[in-house]
């Protein structure tokens, strides 16, 4: 299964010290857990991935992982938690000129649609 191969890949990457590959694989493991609805495991993998990517300074990887965390929080309808991390992911992706800037924007737009613009603005104002 995909999960087994990802776990084997992670073990090898850890053995050889490929931190970037380890961070990416943890992100892929999180995606697999999300597909099964296992949010706790997914969050654990995403947090591990984010920590590694921050340590090595992989800006794009950090933003992609943040977007995945935001997407997971969105799926759980934890909009107040999702908004700041999606906004942070958007800001990073926009700054580096990534075409993937659209993903956090899609989630933010859907949050606004679901909770209303006034509630969204209230949450954003509390972030400042």
Coordinates of C-alpha atoms in Angstrom, one line a residue:
X1 CA 0.0 0.0 0.0
X2 CA 1.0 3.6 -0.3
X3 CA 1.2 4.0 3.4
X4 CA 3.7 1.1 3.7
X5 CA 5.9 2.6 1.0
X6 CA 5.8 6.1 2.5
X7 CA 6.8 4.7 5.9
X8 CA 9.7 2.8 4.3
X9 CA 10.8 5.9 2.4
X10 CA 10.6 7.9 5.7
X11 CA 12.9 5.4 7.4
X12 CA 15.4 5.5 4.6
X13 CA 15.4 9.3 4.4
X14 CA 15.9 9.5 8.2
X15 CA 18.8 7.0 8.0
X16 CA 20.6 9.0 5.3
X17 CA 19.8 12.4 6.8
X18 CA 17.8 13.8 4.0
X19 CA 15.8 16.3 6.0
X20 CA 14.0 17.9 3.0
X21 CA 12.9 14.5 1.8
X22 CA 11.8 13.6 5.3
X23 CA 9.7 16.7 5.6
X24 CA 8.1 16.1 2.2
X25 CA 7.4 12.4 3.1
X26 CA 5.8 13.4 6.4
X27 CA 3.6 15.7 4.5
X28 CA 2.6 12.9 2.1
X29 CA 1.9 10.6 5.1
X30 CA -0.3 13.3 6.5
X31 CA -2.2 13.5 3.2
X32 CA -2.7 9.7 3.4
X33 CA -4.0 10.0 7.0
X34 CA -6.3 12.8 5.9
X35 CA -7.8 10.7 3.2
X36 CA -8.7 8.1 5.9
X37 CA -10.2 10.8 8.1
X38 CA -7.5 10.3 10.7
X39 CA -7.0 14.0 11.6
X40 CA -4.9 13.4 14.8
X41 CA -2.3 11.4 12.9
X42 CA -2.4 13.8 10.0
X43 CA -1.8 16.8 12.3
X44 CA 1.1 14.9 14.0
X45 CA 2.8 14.3 10.7
X46 CA 2.1 17.9 9.5
X47 CA 3.6 19.4 12.7
X48 CA 6.7 17.2 12.4
X49 CA 7.0 18.2 8.7
X50 CA 6.7 21.9 9.5
X51 CA 9.3 21.7 12.2
X52 CA 11.8 20.0 9.9
X53 CA 11.1 22.4 7.0
X54 CA 11.5 25.4 9.4
X55 CA 14.8 24.0 10.6
X56 CA 16.2 23.7 7.1
X57 CA 14.7 26.9 5.8
X58 CA 12.5 25.4 3.1
X59 CA 10.2 28.3 2.6
X60 CA 8.0 26.7 -0.1
X61 CA 7.7 23.4 1.9
X62 CA 6.7 25.4 5.0
X63 CA 4.0 27.2 3.1
X64 CA 2.7 24.0 1.5
X65 CA 2.6 22.3 4.9
X66 CA 0.8 25.3 6.5
X67 CA -1.7 25.2 3.6
X68 CA -2.3 21.5 4.3
X69 CA -2.8 22.2 8.1
X70 CA -5.2 24.9 7.1
X71 CA -7.1 22.6 4.8
X72 CA -7.3 20.0 7.5
X73 CA -8.7 22.5 10.0
X74 CA -11.1 23.7 7.3
X75 CA -12.4 20.1 6.9
X76 CA -12.9 19.9 10.6
X77 CA -14.8 23.2 10.4
X78 CA -12.2 24.8 12.8
X79 CA -12.4 28.0 10.8
X80 CA -11.0 30.3 13.5
X81 CA -7.8 28.2 13.6
X82 CA -7.7 27.7 9.9
X83 CA -7.8 31.4 8.9
X84 CA -4.5 32.6 10.4
X85 CA -2.5 29.6 9.1
X86 CA -4.1 29.8 5.6
X87 CA -3.3 33.6 5.5
X88 CA 0.3 32.9 6.5
X89 CA 0.6 30.2 3.8
X90 CA -0.9 32.6 1.3
X91 CA 1.5 35.4 2.2
X92 CA 4.5 33.2 1.9
X93 CA 3.4 31.6 -1.4
X94 CA 2.6 35.1 -2.8
X95 CA 6.0 36.4 -1.7
X96 CA 7.9 33.7 -3.5
X97 CA 5.6 33.9 -6.6
X98 CA 4.2 30.4 -6.4
X99 CA 1.3 29.4 -8.6
X100 CA 0.0 27.4 -5.6
X101 CA -1.0 30.6 -3.9
X102 CA -4.5 29.7 -5.2
X103 CA -5.0 26.9 -2.7
X104 CA -5.0 28.9 0.5
X105 CA -7.1 31.5 -1.3
X106 CA -9.7 28.9 -2.2
X107 CA -10.1 27.8 1.4
X108 CA -10.2 31.3 2.7
X109 CA -12.9 32.2 0.1
X110 CA -14.9 29.1 1.1
X111 CA -14.6 30.1 4.8
X112 CA -15.9 33.5 4.0
X113 CA -18.8 32.0 2.1
X114 CA -19.6 29.7 5.1
X115 CA -19.3 32.1 8.0
X116 CA -19.9 35.4 6.3
X117 CA -17.6 38.4 5.7
X118 CA -18.4 40.1 9.0
X119 CA -17.4 37.1 11.1
X120 CA -14.3 36.6 8.9
X121 CA -13.2 40.2 9.4
X122 CA -13.8 39.9 13.1
X123 CA -11.5 36.9 13.3
X124 CA -8.9 38.6 11.2
X125 CA -9.0 41.8 13.4
X126 CA -8.4 39.7 16.5
X127 CA -5.2 38.3 14.8
X128 CA -3.6 41.8 14.8

